[in-house]
Short mmCIF file of N, CA and C and ligand atoms in Angstrom, two decimals:
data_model
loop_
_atom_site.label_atom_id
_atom_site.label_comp_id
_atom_site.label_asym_id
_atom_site.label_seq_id
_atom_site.Cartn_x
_atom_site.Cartn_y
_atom_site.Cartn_z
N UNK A 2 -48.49 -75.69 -61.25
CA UNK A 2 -48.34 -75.78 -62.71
C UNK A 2 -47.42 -74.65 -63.20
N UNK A 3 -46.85 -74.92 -64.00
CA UNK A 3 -45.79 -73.98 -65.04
C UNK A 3 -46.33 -73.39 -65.60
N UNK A 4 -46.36 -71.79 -65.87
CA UNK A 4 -47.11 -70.74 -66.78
C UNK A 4 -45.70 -70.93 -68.13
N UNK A 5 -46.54 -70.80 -69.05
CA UNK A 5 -45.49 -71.04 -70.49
C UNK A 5 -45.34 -69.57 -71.04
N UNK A 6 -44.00 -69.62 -71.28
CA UNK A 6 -44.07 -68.34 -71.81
C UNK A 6 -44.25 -68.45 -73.76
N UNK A 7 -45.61 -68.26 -73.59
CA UNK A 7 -45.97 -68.28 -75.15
C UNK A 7 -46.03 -67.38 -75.65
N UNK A 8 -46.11 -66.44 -76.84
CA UNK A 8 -45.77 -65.38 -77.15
C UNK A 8 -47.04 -64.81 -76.80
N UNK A 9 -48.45 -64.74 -77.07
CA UNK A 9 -49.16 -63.74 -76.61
C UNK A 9 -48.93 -63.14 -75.48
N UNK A 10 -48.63 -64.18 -74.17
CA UNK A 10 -48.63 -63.60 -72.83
C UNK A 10 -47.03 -63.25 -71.97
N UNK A 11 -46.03 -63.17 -73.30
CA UNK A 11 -44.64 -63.42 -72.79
C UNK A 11 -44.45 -61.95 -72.02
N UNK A 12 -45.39 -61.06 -72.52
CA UNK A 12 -45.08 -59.27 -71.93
C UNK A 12 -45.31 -59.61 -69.87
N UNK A 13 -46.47 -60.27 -69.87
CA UNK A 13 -47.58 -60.80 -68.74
C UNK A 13 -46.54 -61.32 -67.67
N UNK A 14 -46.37 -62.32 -68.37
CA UNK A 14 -45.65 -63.50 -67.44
C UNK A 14 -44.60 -62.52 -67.27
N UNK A 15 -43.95 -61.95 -68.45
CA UNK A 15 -42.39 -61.46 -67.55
C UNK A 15 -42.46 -60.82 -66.20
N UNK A 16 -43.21 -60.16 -66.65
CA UNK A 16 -43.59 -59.21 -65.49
C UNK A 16 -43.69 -59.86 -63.90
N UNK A 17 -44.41 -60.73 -64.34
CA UNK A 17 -44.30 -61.57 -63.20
C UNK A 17 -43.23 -62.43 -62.41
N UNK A 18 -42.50 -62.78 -63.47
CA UNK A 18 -41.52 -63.25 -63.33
C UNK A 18 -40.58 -62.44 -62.33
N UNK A 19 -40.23 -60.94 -63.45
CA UNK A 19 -39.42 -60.36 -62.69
C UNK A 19 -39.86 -59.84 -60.99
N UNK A 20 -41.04 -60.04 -60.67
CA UNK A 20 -41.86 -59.23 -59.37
C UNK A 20 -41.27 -60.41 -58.85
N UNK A 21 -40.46 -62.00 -59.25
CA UNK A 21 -40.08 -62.56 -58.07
C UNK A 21 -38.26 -62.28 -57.63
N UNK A 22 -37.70 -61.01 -58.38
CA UNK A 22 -36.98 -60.60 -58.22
C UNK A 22 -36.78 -59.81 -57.08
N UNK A 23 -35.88 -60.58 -55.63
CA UNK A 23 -36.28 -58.76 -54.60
C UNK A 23 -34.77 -58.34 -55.40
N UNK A 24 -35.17 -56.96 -54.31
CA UNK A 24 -34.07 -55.60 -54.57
C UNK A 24 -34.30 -55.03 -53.46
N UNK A 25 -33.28 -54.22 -53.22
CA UNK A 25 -33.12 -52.83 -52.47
C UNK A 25 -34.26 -51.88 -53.49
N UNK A 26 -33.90 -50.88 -52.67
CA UNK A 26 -34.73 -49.47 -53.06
C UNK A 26 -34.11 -48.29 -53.39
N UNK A 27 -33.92 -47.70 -54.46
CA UNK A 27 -32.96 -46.55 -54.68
C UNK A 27 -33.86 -45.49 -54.87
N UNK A 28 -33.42 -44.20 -54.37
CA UNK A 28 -33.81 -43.15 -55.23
C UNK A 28 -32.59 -42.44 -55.52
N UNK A 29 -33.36 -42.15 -57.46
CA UNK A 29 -32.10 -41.46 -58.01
C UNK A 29 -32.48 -39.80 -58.08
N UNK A 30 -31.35 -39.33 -57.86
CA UNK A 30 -31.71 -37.62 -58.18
C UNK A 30 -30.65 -37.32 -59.54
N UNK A 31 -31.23 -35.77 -59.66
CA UNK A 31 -30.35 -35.39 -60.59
C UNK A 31 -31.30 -34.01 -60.62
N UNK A 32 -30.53 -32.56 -61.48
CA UNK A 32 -31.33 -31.57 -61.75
C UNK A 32 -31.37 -31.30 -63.02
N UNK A 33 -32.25 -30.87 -63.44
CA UNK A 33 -32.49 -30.42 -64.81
C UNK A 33 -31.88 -28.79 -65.09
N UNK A 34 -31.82 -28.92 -66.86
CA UNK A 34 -31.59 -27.27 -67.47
C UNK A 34 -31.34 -26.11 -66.46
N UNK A 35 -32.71 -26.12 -65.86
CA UNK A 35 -33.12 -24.75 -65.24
C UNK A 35 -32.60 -24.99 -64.21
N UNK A 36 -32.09 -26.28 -63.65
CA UNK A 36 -31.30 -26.17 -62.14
C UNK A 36 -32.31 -27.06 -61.39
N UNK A 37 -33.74 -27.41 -61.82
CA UNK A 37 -34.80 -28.20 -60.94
C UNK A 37 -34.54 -29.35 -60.38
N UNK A 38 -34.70 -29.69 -58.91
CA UNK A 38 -34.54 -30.67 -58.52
C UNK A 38 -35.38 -32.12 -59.12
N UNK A 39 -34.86 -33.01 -60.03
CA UNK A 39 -35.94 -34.26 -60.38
C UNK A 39 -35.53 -35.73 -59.27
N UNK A 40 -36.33 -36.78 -60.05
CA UNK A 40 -35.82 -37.81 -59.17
C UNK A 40 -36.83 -38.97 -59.32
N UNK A 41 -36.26 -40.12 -59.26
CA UNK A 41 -37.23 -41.10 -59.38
C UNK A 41 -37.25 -42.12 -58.20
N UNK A 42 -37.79 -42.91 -57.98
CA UNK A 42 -37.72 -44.44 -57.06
C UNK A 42 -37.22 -45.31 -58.02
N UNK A 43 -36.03 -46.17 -57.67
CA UNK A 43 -35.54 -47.75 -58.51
C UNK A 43 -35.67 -48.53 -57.91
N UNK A 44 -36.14 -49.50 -58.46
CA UNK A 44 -35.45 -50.91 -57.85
C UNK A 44 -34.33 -51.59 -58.91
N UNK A 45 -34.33 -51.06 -60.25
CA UNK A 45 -33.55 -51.81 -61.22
C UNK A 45 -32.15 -51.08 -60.92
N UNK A 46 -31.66 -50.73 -59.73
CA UNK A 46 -30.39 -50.30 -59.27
C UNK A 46 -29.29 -51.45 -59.49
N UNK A 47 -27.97 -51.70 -59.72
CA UNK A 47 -27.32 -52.41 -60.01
C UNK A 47 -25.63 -51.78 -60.08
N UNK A 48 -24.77 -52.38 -59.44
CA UNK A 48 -23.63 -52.32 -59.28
C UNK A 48 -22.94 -53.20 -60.77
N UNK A 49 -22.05 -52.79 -61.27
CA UNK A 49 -21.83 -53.10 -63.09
C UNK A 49 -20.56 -53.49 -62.67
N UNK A 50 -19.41 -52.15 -62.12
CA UNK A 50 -17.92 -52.55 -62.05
C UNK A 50 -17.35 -51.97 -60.98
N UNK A 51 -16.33 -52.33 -60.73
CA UNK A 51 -15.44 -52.55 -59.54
C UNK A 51 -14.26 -51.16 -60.12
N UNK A 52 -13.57 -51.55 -61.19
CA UNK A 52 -12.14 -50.88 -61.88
C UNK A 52 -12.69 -50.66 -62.51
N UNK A 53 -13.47 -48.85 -63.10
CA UNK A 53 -13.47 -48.12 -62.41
C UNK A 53 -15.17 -48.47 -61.67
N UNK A 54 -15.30 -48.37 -60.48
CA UNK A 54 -16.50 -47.90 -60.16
C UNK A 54 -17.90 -47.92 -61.13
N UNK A 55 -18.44 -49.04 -61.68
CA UNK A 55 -19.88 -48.21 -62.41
C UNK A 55 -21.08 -48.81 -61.78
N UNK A 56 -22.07 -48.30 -62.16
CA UNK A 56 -23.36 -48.69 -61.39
C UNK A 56 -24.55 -48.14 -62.91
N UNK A 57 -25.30 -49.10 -62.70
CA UNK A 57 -26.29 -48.67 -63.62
C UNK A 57 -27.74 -48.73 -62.72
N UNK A 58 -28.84 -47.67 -63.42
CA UNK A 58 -29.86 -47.57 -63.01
C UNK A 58 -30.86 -47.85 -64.47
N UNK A 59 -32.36 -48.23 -64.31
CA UNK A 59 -32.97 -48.07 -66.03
C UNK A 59 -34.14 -47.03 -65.34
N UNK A 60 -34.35 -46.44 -66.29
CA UNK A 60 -34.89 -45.47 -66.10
C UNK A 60 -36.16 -45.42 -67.50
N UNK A 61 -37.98 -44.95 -67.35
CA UNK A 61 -38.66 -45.52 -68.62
C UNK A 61 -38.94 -44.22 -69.01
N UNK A 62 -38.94 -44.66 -70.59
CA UNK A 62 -38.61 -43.25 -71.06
C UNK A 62 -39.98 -42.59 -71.04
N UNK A 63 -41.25 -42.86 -70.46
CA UNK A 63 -42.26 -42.71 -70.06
C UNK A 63 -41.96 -41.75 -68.64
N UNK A 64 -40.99 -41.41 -67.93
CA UNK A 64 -41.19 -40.91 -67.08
C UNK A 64 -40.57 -39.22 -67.20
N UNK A 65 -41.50 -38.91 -66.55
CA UNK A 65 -41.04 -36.98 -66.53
C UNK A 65 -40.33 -36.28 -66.51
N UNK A 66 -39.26 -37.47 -65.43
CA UNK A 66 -38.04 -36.55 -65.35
C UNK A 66 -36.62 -37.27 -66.44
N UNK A 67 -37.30 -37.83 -67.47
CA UNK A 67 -36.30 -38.45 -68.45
C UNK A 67 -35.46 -38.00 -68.81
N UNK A 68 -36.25 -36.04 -69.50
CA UNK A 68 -35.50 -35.17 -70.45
C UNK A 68 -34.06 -34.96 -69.23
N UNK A 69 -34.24 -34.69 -67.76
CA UNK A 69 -33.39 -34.03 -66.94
C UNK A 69 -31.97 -35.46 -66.95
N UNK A 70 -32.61 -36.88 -66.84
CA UNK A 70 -31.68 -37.18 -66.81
C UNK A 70 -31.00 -37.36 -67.91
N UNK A 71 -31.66 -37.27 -69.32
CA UNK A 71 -31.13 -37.72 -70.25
C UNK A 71 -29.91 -36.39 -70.84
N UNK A 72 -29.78 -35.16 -70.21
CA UNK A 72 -29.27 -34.00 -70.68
C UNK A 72 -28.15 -33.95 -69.60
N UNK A 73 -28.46 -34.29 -68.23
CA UNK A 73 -27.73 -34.33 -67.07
C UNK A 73 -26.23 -34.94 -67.10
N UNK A 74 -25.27 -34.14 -66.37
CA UNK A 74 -23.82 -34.75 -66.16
C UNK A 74 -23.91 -36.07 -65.60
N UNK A 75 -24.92 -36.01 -64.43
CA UNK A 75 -24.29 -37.09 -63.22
C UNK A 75 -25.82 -36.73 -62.53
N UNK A 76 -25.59 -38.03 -61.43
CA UNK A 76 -26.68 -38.13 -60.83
C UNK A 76 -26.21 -38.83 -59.59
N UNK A 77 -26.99 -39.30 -58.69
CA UNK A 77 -27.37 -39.67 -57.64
C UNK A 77 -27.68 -40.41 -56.99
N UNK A 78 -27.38 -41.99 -56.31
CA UNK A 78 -28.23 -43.06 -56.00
C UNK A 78 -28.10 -42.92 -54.23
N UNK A 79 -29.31 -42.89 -53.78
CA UNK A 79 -30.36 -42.96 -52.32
C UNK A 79 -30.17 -44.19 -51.97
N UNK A 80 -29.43 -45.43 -51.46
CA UNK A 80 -30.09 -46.36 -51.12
C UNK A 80 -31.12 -46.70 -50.05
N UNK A 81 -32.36 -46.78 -49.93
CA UNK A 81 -32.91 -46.49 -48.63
C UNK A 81 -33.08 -47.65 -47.77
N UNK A 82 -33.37 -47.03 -46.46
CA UNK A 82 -33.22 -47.73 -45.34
C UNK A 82 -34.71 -48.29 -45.16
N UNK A 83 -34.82 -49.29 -44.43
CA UNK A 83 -36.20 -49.67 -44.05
C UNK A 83 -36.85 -49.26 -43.60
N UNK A 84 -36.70 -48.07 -42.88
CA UNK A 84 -37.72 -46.64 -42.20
C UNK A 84 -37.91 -45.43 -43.62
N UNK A 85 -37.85 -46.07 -44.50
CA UNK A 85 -37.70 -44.45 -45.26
C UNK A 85 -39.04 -45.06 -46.60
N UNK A 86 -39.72 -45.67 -46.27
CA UNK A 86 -40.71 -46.20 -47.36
C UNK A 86 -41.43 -44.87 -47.92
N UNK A 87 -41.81 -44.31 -47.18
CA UNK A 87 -42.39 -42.66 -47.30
C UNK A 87 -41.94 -42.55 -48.24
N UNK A 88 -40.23 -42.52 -48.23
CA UNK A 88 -39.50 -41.74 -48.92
C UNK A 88 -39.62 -42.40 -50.61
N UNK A 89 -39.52 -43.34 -50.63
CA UNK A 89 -40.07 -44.25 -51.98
C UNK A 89 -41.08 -43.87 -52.35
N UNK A 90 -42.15 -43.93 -51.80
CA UNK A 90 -43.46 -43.68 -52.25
C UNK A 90 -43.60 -42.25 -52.93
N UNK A 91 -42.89 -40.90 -52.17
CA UNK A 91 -42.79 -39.91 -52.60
C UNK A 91 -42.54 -39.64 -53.91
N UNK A 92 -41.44 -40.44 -54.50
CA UNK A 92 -40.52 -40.35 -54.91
C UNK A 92 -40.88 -41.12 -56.52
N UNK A 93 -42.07 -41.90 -56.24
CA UNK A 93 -42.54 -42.92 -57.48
C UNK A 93 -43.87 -42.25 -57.83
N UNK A 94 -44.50 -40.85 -57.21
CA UNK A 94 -45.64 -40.06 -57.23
C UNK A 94 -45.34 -39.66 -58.24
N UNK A 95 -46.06 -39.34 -59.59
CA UNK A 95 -45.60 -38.03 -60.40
C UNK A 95 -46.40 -36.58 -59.85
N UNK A 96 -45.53 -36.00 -60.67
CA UNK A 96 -46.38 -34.66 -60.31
C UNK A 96 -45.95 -33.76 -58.84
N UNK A 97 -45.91 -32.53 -59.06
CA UNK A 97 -45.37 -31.87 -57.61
C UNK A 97 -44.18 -31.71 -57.13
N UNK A 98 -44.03 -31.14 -55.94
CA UNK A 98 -42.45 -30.87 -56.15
C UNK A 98 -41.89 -32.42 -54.90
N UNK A 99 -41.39 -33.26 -55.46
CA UNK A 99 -40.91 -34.47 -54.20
C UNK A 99 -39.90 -33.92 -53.48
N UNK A 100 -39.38 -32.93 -53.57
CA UNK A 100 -37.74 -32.37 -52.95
C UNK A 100 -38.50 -32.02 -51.48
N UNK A 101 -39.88 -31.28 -52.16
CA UNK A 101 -40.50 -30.83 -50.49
C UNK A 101 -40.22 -30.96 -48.92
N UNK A 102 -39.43 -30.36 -48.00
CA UNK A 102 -39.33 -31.23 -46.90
C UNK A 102 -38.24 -32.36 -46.74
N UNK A 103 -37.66 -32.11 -47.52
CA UNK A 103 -36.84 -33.03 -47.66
C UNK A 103 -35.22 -33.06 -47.41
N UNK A 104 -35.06 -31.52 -47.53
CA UNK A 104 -33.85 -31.17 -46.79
C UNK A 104 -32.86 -31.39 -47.64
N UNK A 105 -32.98 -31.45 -48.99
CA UNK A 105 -31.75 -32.02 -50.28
C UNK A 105 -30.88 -30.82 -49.97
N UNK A 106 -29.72 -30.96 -50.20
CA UNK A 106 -28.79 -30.30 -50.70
C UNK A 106 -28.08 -30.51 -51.94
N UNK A 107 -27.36 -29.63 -52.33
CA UNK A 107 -26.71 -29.11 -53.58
C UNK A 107 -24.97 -29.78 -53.67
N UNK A 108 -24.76 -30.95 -54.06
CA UNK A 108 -23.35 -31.83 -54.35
C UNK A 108 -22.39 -30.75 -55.39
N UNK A 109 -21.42 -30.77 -55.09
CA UNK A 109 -19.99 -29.84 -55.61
C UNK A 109 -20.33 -30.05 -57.39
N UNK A 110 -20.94 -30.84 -58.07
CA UNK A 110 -21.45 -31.28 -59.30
C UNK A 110 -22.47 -31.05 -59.20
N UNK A 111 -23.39 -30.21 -58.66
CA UNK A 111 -25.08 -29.51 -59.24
C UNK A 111 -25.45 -30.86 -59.27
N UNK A 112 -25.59 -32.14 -57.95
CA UNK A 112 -27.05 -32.59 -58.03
C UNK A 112 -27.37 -32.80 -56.96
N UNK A 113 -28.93 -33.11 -56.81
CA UNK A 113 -29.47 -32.70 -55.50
C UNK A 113 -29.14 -34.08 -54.85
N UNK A 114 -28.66 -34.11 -53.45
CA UNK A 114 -28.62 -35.13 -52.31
C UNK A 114 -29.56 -34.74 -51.20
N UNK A 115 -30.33 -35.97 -50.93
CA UNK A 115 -31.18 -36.18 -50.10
C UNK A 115 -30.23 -36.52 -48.53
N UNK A 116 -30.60 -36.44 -47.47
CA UNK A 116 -29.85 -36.91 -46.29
C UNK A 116 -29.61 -38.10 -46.91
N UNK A 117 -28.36 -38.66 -45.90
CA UNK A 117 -27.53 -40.29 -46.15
C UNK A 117 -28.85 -41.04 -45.73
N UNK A 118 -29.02 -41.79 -46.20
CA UNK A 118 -29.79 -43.07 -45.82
C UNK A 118 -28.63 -43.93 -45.62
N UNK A 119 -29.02 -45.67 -46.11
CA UNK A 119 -28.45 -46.57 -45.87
C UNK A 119 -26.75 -46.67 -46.85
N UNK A 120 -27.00 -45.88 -47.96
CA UNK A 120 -25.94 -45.57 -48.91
C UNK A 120 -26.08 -44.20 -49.69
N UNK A 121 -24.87 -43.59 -50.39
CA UNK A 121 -25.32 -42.61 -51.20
C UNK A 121 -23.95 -42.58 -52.44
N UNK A 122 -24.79 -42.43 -53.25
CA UNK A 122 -23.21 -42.75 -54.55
C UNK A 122 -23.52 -41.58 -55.42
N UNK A 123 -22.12 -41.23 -55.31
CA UNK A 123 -22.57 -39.68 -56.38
C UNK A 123 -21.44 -40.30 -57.97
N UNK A 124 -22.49 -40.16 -58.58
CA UNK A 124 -21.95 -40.93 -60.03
C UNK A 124 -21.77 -39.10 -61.15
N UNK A 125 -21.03 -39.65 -62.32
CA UNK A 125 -20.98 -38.90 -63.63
C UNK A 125 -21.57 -39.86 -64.20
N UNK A 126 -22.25 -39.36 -65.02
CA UNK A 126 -23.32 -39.95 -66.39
C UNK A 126 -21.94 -40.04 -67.10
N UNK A 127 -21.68 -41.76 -67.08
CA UNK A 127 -20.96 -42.33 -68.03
C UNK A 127 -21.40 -42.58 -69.77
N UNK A 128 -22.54 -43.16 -69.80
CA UNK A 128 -23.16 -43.65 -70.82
C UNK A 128 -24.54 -43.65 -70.73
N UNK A 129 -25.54 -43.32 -71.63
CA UNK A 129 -26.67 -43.66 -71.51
C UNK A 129 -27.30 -44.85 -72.92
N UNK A 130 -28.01 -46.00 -72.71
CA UNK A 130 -28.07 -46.83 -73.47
C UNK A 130 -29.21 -47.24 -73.41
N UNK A 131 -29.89 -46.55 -75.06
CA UNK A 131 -31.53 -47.35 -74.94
C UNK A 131 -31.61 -49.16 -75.31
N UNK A 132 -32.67 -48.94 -74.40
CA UNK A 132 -33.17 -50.26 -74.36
C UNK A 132 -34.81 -50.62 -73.73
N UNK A 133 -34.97 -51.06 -75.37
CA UNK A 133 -36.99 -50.56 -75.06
C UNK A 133 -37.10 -49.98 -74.90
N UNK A 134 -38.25 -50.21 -74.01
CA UNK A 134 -38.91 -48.79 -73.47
C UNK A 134 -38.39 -47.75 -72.68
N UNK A 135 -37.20 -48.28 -72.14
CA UNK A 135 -36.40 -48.25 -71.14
C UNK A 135 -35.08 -47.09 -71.21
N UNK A 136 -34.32 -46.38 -70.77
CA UNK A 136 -32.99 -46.19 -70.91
C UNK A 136 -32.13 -46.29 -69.99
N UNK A 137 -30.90 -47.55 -70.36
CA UNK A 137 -29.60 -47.56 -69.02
C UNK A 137 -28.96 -46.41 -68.58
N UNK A 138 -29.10 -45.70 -67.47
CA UNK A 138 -28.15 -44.89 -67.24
C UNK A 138 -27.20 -45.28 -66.57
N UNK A 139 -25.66 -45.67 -67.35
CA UNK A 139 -24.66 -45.63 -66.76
C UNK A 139 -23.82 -45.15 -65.91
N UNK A 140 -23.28 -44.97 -64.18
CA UNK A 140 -22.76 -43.80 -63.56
C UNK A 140 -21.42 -44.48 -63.46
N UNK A 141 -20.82 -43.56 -63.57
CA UNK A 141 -18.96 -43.93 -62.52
C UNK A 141 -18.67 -43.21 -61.29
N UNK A 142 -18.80 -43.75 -60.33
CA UNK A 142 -19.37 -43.63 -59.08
C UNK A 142 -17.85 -42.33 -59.08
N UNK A 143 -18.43 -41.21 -58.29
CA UNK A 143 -17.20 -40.20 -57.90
C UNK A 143 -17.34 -40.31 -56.46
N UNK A 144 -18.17 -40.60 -55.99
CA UNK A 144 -17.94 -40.10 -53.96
C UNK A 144 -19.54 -41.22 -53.22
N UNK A 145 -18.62 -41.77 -52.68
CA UNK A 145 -19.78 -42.57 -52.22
C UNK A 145 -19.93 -43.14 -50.31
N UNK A 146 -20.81 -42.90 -50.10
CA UNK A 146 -21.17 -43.37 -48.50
C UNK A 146 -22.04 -44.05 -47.98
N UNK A 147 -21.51 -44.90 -46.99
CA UNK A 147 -22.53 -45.72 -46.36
C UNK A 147 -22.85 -45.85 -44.96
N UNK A 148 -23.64 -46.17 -44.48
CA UNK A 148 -24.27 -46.26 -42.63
C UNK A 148 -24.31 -47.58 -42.63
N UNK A 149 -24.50 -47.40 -40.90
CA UNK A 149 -25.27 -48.75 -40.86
C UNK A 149 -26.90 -48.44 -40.64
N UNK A 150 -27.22 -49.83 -40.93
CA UNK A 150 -28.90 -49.87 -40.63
C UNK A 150 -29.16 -51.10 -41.41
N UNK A 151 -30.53 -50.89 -42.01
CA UNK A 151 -30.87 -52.34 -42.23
C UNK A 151 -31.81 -52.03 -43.44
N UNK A 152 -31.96 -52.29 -45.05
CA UNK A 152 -32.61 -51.86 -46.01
C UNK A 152 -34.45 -51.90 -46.19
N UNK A 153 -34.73 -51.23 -46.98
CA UNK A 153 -35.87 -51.22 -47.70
C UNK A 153 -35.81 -52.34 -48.77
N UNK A 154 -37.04 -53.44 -48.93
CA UNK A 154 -37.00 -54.27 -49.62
C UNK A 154 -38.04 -53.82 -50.46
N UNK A 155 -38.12 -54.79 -51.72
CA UNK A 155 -38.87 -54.68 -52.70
C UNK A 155 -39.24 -55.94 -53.52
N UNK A 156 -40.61 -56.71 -52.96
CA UNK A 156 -39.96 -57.80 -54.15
C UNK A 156 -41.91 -58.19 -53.88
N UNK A 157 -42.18 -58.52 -54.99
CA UNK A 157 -43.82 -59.10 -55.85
C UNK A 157 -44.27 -57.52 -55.44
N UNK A 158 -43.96 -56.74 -55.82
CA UNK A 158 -44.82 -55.45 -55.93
C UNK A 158 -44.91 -54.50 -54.12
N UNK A 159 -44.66 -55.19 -53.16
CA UNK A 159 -44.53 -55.12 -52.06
C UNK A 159 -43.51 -54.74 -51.27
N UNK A 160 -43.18 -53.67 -50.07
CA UNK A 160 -42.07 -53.25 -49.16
C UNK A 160 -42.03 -54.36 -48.21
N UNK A 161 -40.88 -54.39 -48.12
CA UNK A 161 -40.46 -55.85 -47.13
C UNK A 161 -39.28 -55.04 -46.29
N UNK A 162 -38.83 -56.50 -45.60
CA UNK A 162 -37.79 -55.59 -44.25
C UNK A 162 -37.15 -57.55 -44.23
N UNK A 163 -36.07 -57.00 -44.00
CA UNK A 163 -35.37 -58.62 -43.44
C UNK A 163 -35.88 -58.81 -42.10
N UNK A 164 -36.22 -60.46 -41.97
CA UNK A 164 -36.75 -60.86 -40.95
C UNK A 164 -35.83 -59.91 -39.59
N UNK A 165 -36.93 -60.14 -38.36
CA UNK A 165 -35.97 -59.86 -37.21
C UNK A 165 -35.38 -60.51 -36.41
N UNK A 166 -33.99 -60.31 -36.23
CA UNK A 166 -33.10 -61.11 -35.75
C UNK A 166 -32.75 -61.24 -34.30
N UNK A 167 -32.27 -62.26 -34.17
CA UNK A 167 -31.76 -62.04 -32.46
C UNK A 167 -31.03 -60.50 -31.88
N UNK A 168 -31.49 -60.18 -30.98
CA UNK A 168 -30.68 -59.22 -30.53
C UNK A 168 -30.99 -57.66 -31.72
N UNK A 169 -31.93 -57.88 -32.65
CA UNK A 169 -32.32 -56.74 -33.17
C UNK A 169 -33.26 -55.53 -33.30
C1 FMN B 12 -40.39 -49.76 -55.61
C2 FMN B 12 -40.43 -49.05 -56.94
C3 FMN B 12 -39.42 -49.26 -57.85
C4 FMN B 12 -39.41 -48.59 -59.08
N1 FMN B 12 -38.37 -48.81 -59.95
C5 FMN B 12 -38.32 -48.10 -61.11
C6 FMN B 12 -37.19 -48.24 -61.97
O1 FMN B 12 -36.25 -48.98 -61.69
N2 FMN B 12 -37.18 -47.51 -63.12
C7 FMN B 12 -38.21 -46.65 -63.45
O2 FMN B 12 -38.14 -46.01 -64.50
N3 FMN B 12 -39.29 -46.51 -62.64
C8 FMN B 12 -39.36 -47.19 -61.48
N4 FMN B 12 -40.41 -47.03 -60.65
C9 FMN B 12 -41.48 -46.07 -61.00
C10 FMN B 12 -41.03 -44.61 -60.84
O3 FMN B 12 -40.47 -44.38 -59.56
C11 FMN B 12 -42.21 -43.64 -61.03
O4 FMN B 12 -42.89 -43.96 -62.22
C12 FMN B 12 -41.74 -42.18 -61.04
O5 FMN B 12 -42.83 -41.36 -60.75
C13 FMN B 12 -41.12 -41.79 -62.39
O6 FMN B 12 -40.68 -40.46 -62.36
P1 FMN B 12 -41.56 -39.20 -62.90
O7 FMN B 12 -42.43 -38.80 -61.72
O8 FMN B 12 -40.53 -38.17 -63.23
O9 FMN B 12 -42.38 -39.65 -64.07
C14 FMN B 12 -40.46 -47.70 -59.41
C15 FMN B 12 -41.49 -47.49 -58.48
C16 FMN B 12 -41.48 -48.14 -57.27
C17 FMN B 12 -42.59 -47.90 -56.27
#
């Protein structure tokens, strides 16, 4: 049967809806005022443009490290690999320091990079654009790298892995 999206339950259903959305797994960094390493887990990661380079992330303005990105030059996208779930989970914890152990270093633009995972895009805070609850952070990608390997999935609330393949 078809769930209707009627207005009492349209918040409900979306939600649901969107959990049949997969994605990759990003984590974004960036540092705050004082120089602090912040950072979140995405899945609402998204490639925007080609000429020049943009990528957007949403980010809820419910989260802690908002003020850092919302003041911040530029930031950071992690794409992670399918061994690095830890690293997600860390990363979607509030509270504490997530840099812990982690081996970040310091990008020629003051923000923190985690080792390469599966990708790494070092953006300037192009634009930031509320929306809801929500805010777009716009990047224009300045320096970006990729490996090989095989991603971290994300899709009905759950870490996934692409099936395994011949010879994999
Ligand atoms: C797989 C996954 C994807 C997530 N995607 C987003 C996202 O795209 N945007 C967002 O604001 N929070 C997202 N979250 C939640 C944040 O990672 C989490 O609330 C984080 O702790 C927010 O940062 P804070 O600790 O500074 O509050 C996601 C969490 C998980 C586990």
């Amino acid at each position: 049967m078809l769930a209707e999206t009627t207005a009492p339950d349209v918040a409900a259903l979306a939600r649901d809806a969107f959990a049949r959305w997969a994605s990759g797994v990003a984590v974004v960094t960036t540092a705050d005022a004082e120089g602090r390493y912040r950072g979140f887990t995405a899945s609402s990661f998204s490639s925007v443009s080609l000429a020049p380079p943009l990528v957007l992330v949403c980010l809820d303005r419910g989260a802690e490290c908002l003020e850092a990105f919302a003041r911040s030059d530029g930031f950071a996208v992690h794409v992670l690999r399918r061994d690095q779930r830890d690293l997600a989970a860390r990363f979607a914890r509030r509270g504490g320091d997530k840099f812990a152990g982690t081996r970040a270093s310091l990008s020629a633009d003051g923000v923190p990079l985690l080792p390469l995972g599966l990708a790494r895009l070092e953006c300037r805070t192009e634009r930031r654009v509320p929306a809801g609850d929500h805010v777009i952070l716009i990047g224009e990608v300045r320096r970006a790298e990729a490996a090989d390997g095989e991603p971290l999935l994300y899709y009905r609330r759950g870490y996934h892995h692409l099936p395994d393949g011949p010879g994999s």
